[in-house]
Tab-separated table of C-alpha atoms in Angstrom:
chain	number	residue	atom	x	y	z
A	673	MET	CA	-26.646	-5.352	-12.768
A	674	LEU	CA	-28.119	-2.778	-10.247
A	675	SER	CA	-30.017	0.049	-11.832
A	676	GLU	CA	-28.235	3.368	-11.894
A	677	ALA	CA	-30.669	4.917	-9.553
A	678	THR	CA	-30.532	1.896	-7.141
A	679	THR	CA	-26.677	1.813	-6.924
A	680	SER	CA	-26.769	5.735	-6.463
A	681	ASP	CA	-29.184	5.498	-3.719
A	682	ARG	CA	-27.472	2.623	-1.696
A	683	ASP	CA	-24.074	4.486	-2.240
A	684	ALA	CA	-25.441	7.672	-0.833
A	685	ALA	CA	-26.894	5.652	2.152
A	686	GLY	CA	-23.743	4.022	2.824
A	687	ILE	CA	-21.822	7.182	2.767
A	688	ALA	CA	-24.498	8.915	4.749
A	689	VAL	CA	-24.067	6.098	7.514
A	690	THR	CA	-20.235	6.432	7.739
A	691	ARG	CA	-20.401	10.254	7.814
A	692	SER	CA	-23.025	10.211	10.467
A	693	ARG	CA	-20.600	8.597	13.052
A	694	PRO	CA	-18.905	11.188	15.141
A	695	ARG	CA	-15.090	11.258	14.717
A	696	VAL	CA	-13.479	10.572	17.975
A	697	SER	CA	-10.406	12.726	18.999
A	698	VAL	CA	-8.214	9.618	19.415
A	699	GLU	CA	-8.626	6.111	18.174
A	700	PHE	CA	-7.330	4.300	21.085
A	701	PRO	CA	-7.163	0.908	19.456
A	702	THR	CA	-4.826	2.148	16.834
A	703	LEU	CA	-2.888	4.107	19.186
A	704	LEU	CA	-2.198	1.004	21.295
A	705	LEU	CA	-1.407	-1.053	18.142
A	706	ILE	CA	1.172	1.586	17.182
A	707	LEU	CA	2.970	1.627	20.654
A	708	ALA	CA	2.711	-2.288	20.743
A	709	ASP	CA	4.368	-2.445	17.232
A	710	TYR	CA	7.249	0.007	18.034
A	711	GLY	CA	7.783	-1.807	21.584
A	712	GLY	CA	7.673	-5.423	19.936
A	713	TRP	CA	10.103	-4.157	17.196
A	714	LEU	CA	12.522	-2.872	19.908
A	715	ALA	CA	12.309	-6.127	22.031
A	716	ILE	CA	12.857	-8.546	18.991
A	717	THR	CA	15.679	-6.713	17.517
A	718	LEU	CA	17.374	-6.383	20.909
A	719	ALA	CA	17.065	-10.275	21.036
A	720	TYR	CA	19.362	-10.731	17.983
A	721	THR	CA	22.476	-11.813	19.778
A	722	ARG	CA	20.440	-14.012	22.108
A	723	TRP	CA	17.899	-15.754	19.992
A	724	PRO	CA	18.532	-17.628	16.613
A	725	LEU	CA	17.904	-15.426	13.514
A	726	PHE	CA	15.179	-17.960	12.178
A	727	ILE	CA	13.142	-16.787	15.176
A	728	VAL	CA	14.110	-13.038	15.321
A	729	ALA	CA	13.900	-12.303	11.541
A	730	PRO	CA	10.268	-13.604	10.890
A	731	ILE	CA	8.861	-11.814	13.979
A	732	ALA	CA	10.577	-8.582	13.024
A	733	ALA	CA	9.552	-8.937	9.351
A	734	VAL	CA	5.901	-9.203	10.581
A	735	LEU	CA	6.285	-6.225	12.944
A	736	VAL	CA	7.708	-4.068	10.079
A	737	THR	CA	4.847	-5.152	7.906
A	738	LEU	CA	2.551	-4.129	10.518
A	739	HIS	CA	4.347	-0.673	10.776
A	740	SER	CA	3.689	-0.315	7.097
A	741	SER	CA	0.052	-0.885	7.426
A	742	LEU	CA	-0.173	1.449	10.377
A	743	GLN	CA	1.694	4.129	8.137
A	744	HIS	CA	-1.180	3.432	5.581
A	745	GLU	CA	-3.758	4.221	8.206
A	746	ILE	CA	-1.861	7.291	9.270
A	747	VAL	CA	-1.963	8.571	5.771
A	748	HIS	CA	-5.722	8.521	5.901
A	749	GLY	CA	-6.085	10.593	9.067
A	750	HIS	CA	-5.701	8.139	11.821
A	751	PRO	CA	-5.273	7.621	14.875
A	752	THR	CA	-5.967	11.296	15.967
A	753	ARG	CA	-7.674	14.312	14.557
A	754	TRP	CA	-4.205	16.155	14.723
A	755	PRO	CA	-2.151	15.573	11.458
A	756	GLY	CA	1.189	16.761	13.187
A	757	VAL	CA	0.590	14.157	15.912
A	758	ASN	CA	-0.141	11.460	13.471
A	759	ARG	CA	2.871	12.416	11.359
A	760	LEU	CA	5.084	11.786	14.408
A	761	PHE	CA	3.830	8.225	14.889
A	762	ALA	CA	4.686	7.504	11.303
A	763	MET	CA	8.000	8.960	10.727
A	764	VAL	CA	10.259	6.445	12.457
A	765	PRO	CA	11.245	4.511	9.261
A	766	LEU	CA	11.700	0.900	10.486
A	767	SER	CA	12.036	-0.199	6.847
A	768	LEU	CA	14.744	2.509	6.171
A	769	TRP	CA	14.199	2.706	2.457
A	770	LEU	CA	10.885	4.593	2.181
A	771	PRO	CA	10.463	8.129	3.352
A	772	TYR	CA	7.033	8.542	4.789
A	773	GLU	CA	6.419	11.929	3.202
A	774	ARG	CA	6.919	10.223	-0.220
A	775	TYR	CA	4.487	7.489	0.680
A	776	HIS	CA	2.108	9.899	1.994
A	777	HIS	CA	2.009	11.857	-1.303
A	778	THR	CA	2.042	8.885	-3.744
A	779	HIS	CA	-0.661	7.052	-1.747
A	780	ARG	CA	-2.943	9.955	-1.714
A	781	VAL	CA	-2.532	10.378	-5.386
A	782	HIS	CA	-3.505	6.869	-5.832
A	783	HIS	CA	-6.742	7.419	-4.057
A	784	ILE	CA	-7.946	9.847	-6.910
A	785	ASP	CA	-10.018	6.997	-7.985
A	786	ARG	CA	-11.049	7.970	-11.360
A	787	ARG	CA	-7.373	7.617	-12.579
A	788	LEU	CA	-6.970	4.171	-10.986
A	789	THR	CA	-4.655	1.808	-12.915
A	790	ASP	CA	-3.543	4.657	-15.348
A	791	PRO	CA	0.022	3.897	-16.414
A	792	LEU	CA	1.070	7.448	-15.548
A	793	ASP	CA	-1.422	9.139	-13.071
A	794	ASP	CA	-1.696	6.199	-10.794
A	795	PRO	CA	1.758	5.688	-8.817
A	796	GLU	CA	0.793	2.148	-7.777
A	797	SER	CA	-0.207	1.037	-11.144
A	798	TYR	CA	1.819	-1.932	-12.676
A	799	TYR	CA	0.371	-1.107	-16.247
A	800	TRP	CA	2.289	0.370	-19.175
A	801	ARG	CA	1.296	2.664	-22.116
A	802	PRO	CA	1.739	0.401	-25.054
A	803	GLU	CA	4.285	2.590	-26.573
A	804	ASP	CA	6.453	2.472	-23.457
A	805	TRP	CA	6.189	-1.157	-23.230
A	806	ALA	CA	7.344	-1.579	-26.781
A	807	ARG	CA	10.510	0.342	-25.919
A	808	LEU	CA	11.543	-1.991	-23.210
A	809	GLY	CA	14.424	-4.451	-23.831
A	810	PRO	CA	13.748	-8.280	-23.503
A	811	VAL	CA	15.401	-8.514	-20.044
A	812	SER	CA	13.305	-5.596	-18.511
A	813	ARG	CA	10.093	-7.160	-20.258
A	814	LEU	CA	10.854	-10.540	-18.846
A	815	SER	CA	11.458	-9.245	-15.181
A	816	HIS	CA	8.064	-7.405	-15.356
A	817	GLU	CA	6.265	-10.425	-16.846
A	818	ILE	CA	7.752	-12.729	-14.046
A	819	GLN	CA	6.382	-10.233	-11.499
A	820	GLN	CA	2.964	-10.514	-12.951
A	821	THR	CA	2.782	-13.920	-11.067
A	822	LEU	CA	2.272	-13.838	-7.320
A	823	ALA	CA	5.598	-15.804	-6.847
A	824	GLY	CA	7.606	-13.464	-9.008
A	825	ARG	CA	6.020	-10.419	-7.155
A	826	ILE	CA	7.004	-11.728	-3.808
A	827	VAL	CA	10.390	-13.054	-4.629
A	828	ILE	CA	11.810	-10.580	-7.225
A	829	GLY	CA	9.438	-7.705	-6.795
A	830	SER	CA	10.382	-7.052	-3.213
A	831	PHE	CA	13.838	-6.149	-4.135
A	832	TRP	CA	12.890	-4.676	-7.569
A	833	ARG	CA	10.422	-2.387	-6.120
A	834	ILE	CA	12.887	-1.101	-3.532
A	835	GLY	CA	15.606	-0.637	-6.329
A	836	MET	CA	13.188	0.883	-8.844
A	837	PHE	CA	11.903	3.372	-6.099
A	838	LEU	CA	15.430	4.572	-5.008
A	839	ARG	CA	16.558	4.968	-8.690
A	840	ASP	CA	13.465	7.275	-9.377
A	841	GLU	CA	14.235	9.160	-6.276
A	842	VAL	CA	17.783	9.822	-7.453
A	843	LEU	CA	16.388	11.062	-10.669
A	844	ALA	CA	13.895	13.301	-8.924
A	845	LEU	CA	16.751	14.668	-6.651
A	846	LEU	CA	18.867	15.389	-9.732
A	847	ARG	CA	15.814	17.026	-11.468
A	848	ASN	CA	16.249	14.663	-14.435
A	849	GLU	CA	13.007	12.939	-13.742
A	850	GLU	CA	10.391	13.800	-16.466
A	851	ARG	CA	7.358	12.240	-14.724
A	852	VAL	CA	5.684	15.116	-12.918
A	853	LEU	CA	4.144	12.636	-10.331
A	854	VAL	CA	7.626	11.202	-9.542
A	855	ARG	CA	9.333	14.674	-9.562
A	856	ASN	CA	6.349	16.066	-7.890
A	857	GLU	CA	6.117	19.661	-6.296
A	858	GLN	CA	7.534	18.485	-2.996
A	859	ASP	CA	10.843	19.525	-2.010
A	860	VAL	CA	12.531	16.123	-2.510
A	861	ARG	CA	15.778	17.112	-0.883
A	862	ARG	CA	14.131	18.362	2.260
A	863	VAL	CA	11.891	15.103	2.396
A	864	TRP	CA	15.028	12.829	2.131
A	865	LEU	CA	17.052	14.841	4.469
A	866	GLU	CA	14.438	14.644	7.066
A	867	HIS	CA	14.194	11.036	6.408
A	868	LEU	CA	17.867	10.326	6.741
A	869	VAL	CA	17.732	12.015	10.101
A	870	TRP	CA	14.937	9.803	11.362
A	871	CYS	CA	16.953	6.752	9.910
A	872	VAL	CA	19.999	7.650	12.304
A	873	PRO	CA	18.138	6.377	15.616
A	874	VAL	CA	16.981	3.247	13.755
A	875	ILE	CA	20.498	2.414	12.379
A	876	VAL	CA	22.123	3.320	15.870
A	877	TRP	CA	19.774	0.940	17.601
A	878	LEU	CA	20.371	-1.939	15.276
A	879	LYS	CA	24.120	-1.423	14.897
A	880	VAL	CA	25.233	-0.286	18.376
A	881	VAL	CA	22.547	-1.448	20.682
A	882	CYS	CA	21.607	-4.761	18.896
A	883	ASP	CA	24.868	-5.455	17.122
A	884	MET	CA	22.829	-6.288	14.003
A	885	PRO	CA	24.488	-5.797	10.548
A	886	LEU	CA	22.354	-3.682	8.305
A	887	TRP	CA	22.672	-6.114	5.376
A	888	VAL	CA	21.330	-8.801	7.677
A	889	TYR	CA	18.400	-6.631	8.765
A	890	PHE	CA	17.671	-5.685	5.089
A	891	VAL	CA	17.837	-9.345	3.615
A	892	THR	CA	16.095	-11.120	6.558
A	893	VAL	CA	13.585	-8.488	7.561
A	894	VAL	CA	12.975	-5.481	5.308
A	895	ALA	CA	12.898	-7.404	2.073
A	896	PRO	CA	10.654	-10.176	3.562
A	897	ALA	CA	8.293	-7.571	4.948
A	898	ASN	CA	8.086	-5.856	1.549
A	899	GLY	CA	7.154	-9.095	-0.058
A	900	ILE	CA	4.507	-9.695	2.382
A	901	LEU	CA	3.076	-6.281	1.554
A	902	LEU	CA	3.238	-7.259	-2.126
A	903	ILE	CA	0.818	-10.116	-1.588
A	904	ARG	CA	-1.761	-7.608	-0.371
A	905	ALA	CA	-1.164	-5.236	-3.292
A	906	PHE	CA	-0.938	-8.015	-5.932
A	907	ALA	CA	-4.567	-8.467	-6.930
A	908	GLU	CA	-6.010	-5.123	-5.542
A	909	HIS	CA	-6.714	-3.501	-8.852
A	910	ARG	CA	-7.426	-4.407	-12.522
A	911	ALA	CA	-7.958	-2.277	-15.387
A	912	ARG	CA	-11.511	-2.186	-16.313
A	913	PRO	CA	-13.984	0.353	-17.776
A	914	GLY	CA	-15.876	1.146	-14.714
A	915	VAL	CA	-13.981	3.152	-11.811
A	916	ARG	CA	-15.451	0.870	-9.032
A	917	GLU	CA	-14.840	-2.315	-11.107
A	918	ARG	CA	-11.097	-1.522	-10.796
A	919	VAL	CA	-10.879	-2.328	-7.014
A	920	ALA	CA	-10.982	-5.954	-5.730
A	921	LEU	CA	-12.095	-7.583	-2.539
A	922	VAL	CA	-10.414	-10.351	-0.713
A	923	GLU	CA	-12.813	-11.904	1.714
A	924	GLY	CA	-12.195	-14.115	4.727
A	925	SER	CA	-8.557	-13.298	5.294
A	926	TRP	CA	-8.147	-14.007	8.872
A	927	LEU	CA	-4.448	-14.650	8.748
A	928	LEU	CA	-3.209	-11.800	6.557
A	929	GLY	CA	-6.134	-9.536	6.875
A	930	PRO	CA	-5.321	-8.309	10.450
A	931	LEU	CA	-1.756	-7.856	9.460
A	932	PHE	CA	-2.985	-5.662	6.546
A	933	LEU	CA	-5.451	-3.949	8.997
A	934	PHE	CA	-8.124	-5.352	6.834
A	935	ASN	CA	-7.195	-3.380	3.667
A	936	ASN	CA	-7.918	-6.555	1.925
A	937	LEU	CA	-11.463	-5.216	1.898
A	938	HIS	CA	-9.993	-2.858	-0.528
A	939	SER	CA	-13.209	-1.744	-2.436
A	940	LEU	CA	-14.611	-0.628	1.083
A	941	HIS	CA	-11.433	1.211	1.691
A	942	HIS	CA	-11.378	3.170	-1.449
A	943	GLU	CA	-14.969	4.153	-0.813
A	944	THR	CA	-14.619	5.127	2.929
A	945	PRO	CA	-10.933	5.354	3.916
A	946	LYS	CA	-11.830	7.464	6.800
A	947	ILE	CA	-13.318	4.589	8.841
A	948	PRO	CA	-10.730	3.092	11.249
A	949	TRP	CA	-9.526	-0.566	10.527
A	950	TYR	CA	-11.193	-2.139	13.610
A	951	GLN	CA	-14.670	-1.119	12.061
A	952	TYR	CA	-13.978	-2.442	8.594
A	953	ASN	CA	-15.489	-5.951	8.966
A	954	ALA	CA	-18.770	-4.623	10.619
A	955	HIS	CA	-19.019	-2.098	7.972
A	956	TYR	CA	-18.405	-4.735	5.191
A	957	ARG	CA	-21.166	-6.972	6.498
A	958	VAL	CA	-23.671	-4.331	6.034
A	959	HIS	CA	-22.568	-3.140	2.518
A	960	ARG	CA	-21.170	-6.425	1.054
A	961	ASP	CA	-23.898	-7.102	-1.628
A	962	ARG	CA	-23.657	-3.415	-2.872
A	963	LEU	CA	-19.807	-3.461	-2.924
A	964	ILE	CA	-19.773	-6.603	-4.854
A	965	ALA	CA	-22.387	-5.556	-7.388
A	966	GLU	CA	-20.510	-2.393	-7.936
A	967	ASN	CA	-17.133	-3.909	-8.424
A	968	GLY	CA	-18.469	-6.436	-10.876
A	969	GLY	CA	-17.668	-9.420	-8.780
A	970	LEU	CA	-13.893	-8.739	-8.501
A	971	VAL	CA	-13.904	-10.905	-5.357
A	972	TYR	CA	-11.369	-13.522	-3.849
A	973	SER	CA	-12.445	-15.823	-1.032
A	974	THR	CA	-9.018	-15.599	0.657
A	975	TYR	CA	-5.345	-14.863	-0.221
A	976	PHE	CA	-5.036	-18.639	-0.776
A	977	ASP	CA	-7.526	-18.247	-3.480
A	978	VAL	CA	-5.399	-15.538	-5.116
A	979	ALA	CA	-2.262	-17.842	-4.791
A	980	ARG	CA	-4.146	-20.855	-6.235
A	981	ARG	CA	-5.073	-18.641	-9.168
A	982	PHE	CA	-1.832	-16.642	-9.896
A	983	MET	CA	1.099	-18.175	-7.997
A	984	PHE	CA	2.624	-19.328	-11.409
A	985	ARG	CA	0.075	-17.751	-13.816
A	986	ARG	CA	-0.113	-14.161	-15.229
A	987	TYR	CA	-2.435	-11.905	-13.374
A	988	ASP	CA	-2.977	-9.708	-16.459
A	989	VAL	CA	-1.228	-8.315	-19.345
A	990	LEU	CA	0.966	-5.372	-18.641
A	991	PRO	CA	0.144	-2.960	-21.504
A	992	HIS	CA	-2.980	-1.048	-20.406
A	993	PRO	CA	-5.931	-2.184	-22.512
A	994	THR	CA	-6.913	1.416	-23.413
A	995	GLY	CA	-3.332	2.947	-23.362
A	996	ARG	CA	-4.478	5.583	-20.755
A	997	VAL	CA	-7.491	5.689	-18.369
A	998	PRO	CA	-10.235	7.516	-20.141
A	999	PRO	CA	-12.071	10.242	-18.011
A	1000	ALA	CA	-14.809	8.916	-15.919
A	1001	PRO	CA	-18.413	10.180	-15.487
A	1002	GLU	CA	-18.613	11.968	-12.251
A	1003	ARG	CA	-21.377	9.750	-10.959
A	1004	GLU	CA	-18.938	6.673	-11.123
A	1005	VAL	CA	-16.295	8.372	-9.171
A	1006	PRO	CA	-15.996	7.230	-5.644
A	1007	ARG	CA	-15.238	9.526	-2.841
A	1008	ALA	CA	-11.460	10.694	-2.478
A	1009	ALA	CA	-9.501	9.855	0.558
């Protein structure tokens, strides 16, 4: 274990290095990747009637996955210093089901690191309060337990996540949602109206220009893309006493890492979300030992390592071990996004 003083000193040094780098007005690698992703999506969907679906669908799914990774970058202030411009890059809903503004809100709340894994305060937590878990019926419990394996999370969780999100949004629209985070102070109707407007050109392109049925697009592109994203999210967090110990690292991921824009180095991302994706690996090499010491060794060599451990075995118990996340000492709390 590092001493408290040593950990604090190294943390301060790491943050100082990051903050000393001047912020460029436009991160051109990210901007070019955004344009390439949209261009590739237009080209591959246009090929729907000319190429076999077993070629079109996987390429389109990868591009939609990359689009989601780029939206994640944009949530954290990339690729320009102008939020309005960044927002325009993110608003086109290639996945159709997730309004960018809702994702922007919930993911920023997720980055309140002292509440990570809390069943109520962390919108990306899969944990339950024991009393809520006890109220679930056997079918619901079984479906959640299956999704604690990587296979279940990918196959069932992809459709389940979309369905549960849309259900919660309907409750929020009807003002029947009791959870403040889901209900939120956002104008949910405005967010969804704007989202539906942005969906129109996507649907027109798919239906009119590409002659692709929406159900085909959803089943062969959107759901698989969501499943790929769930591989990344599967082992990102674990309920542990220390704040930094709750955030994992997946090293050596040269297949999925680029697709996730190196968010597999998740502990680094939670510490310094302002650095662009193309600087992650260099930054990680400098701070690797400190990050691993601080997260208690919650490290996987690759996503194949994650699959080997948890493909058909449970990742963790679903009732949160302490019910709720207790308040954290300020010195343990990483910087917010």
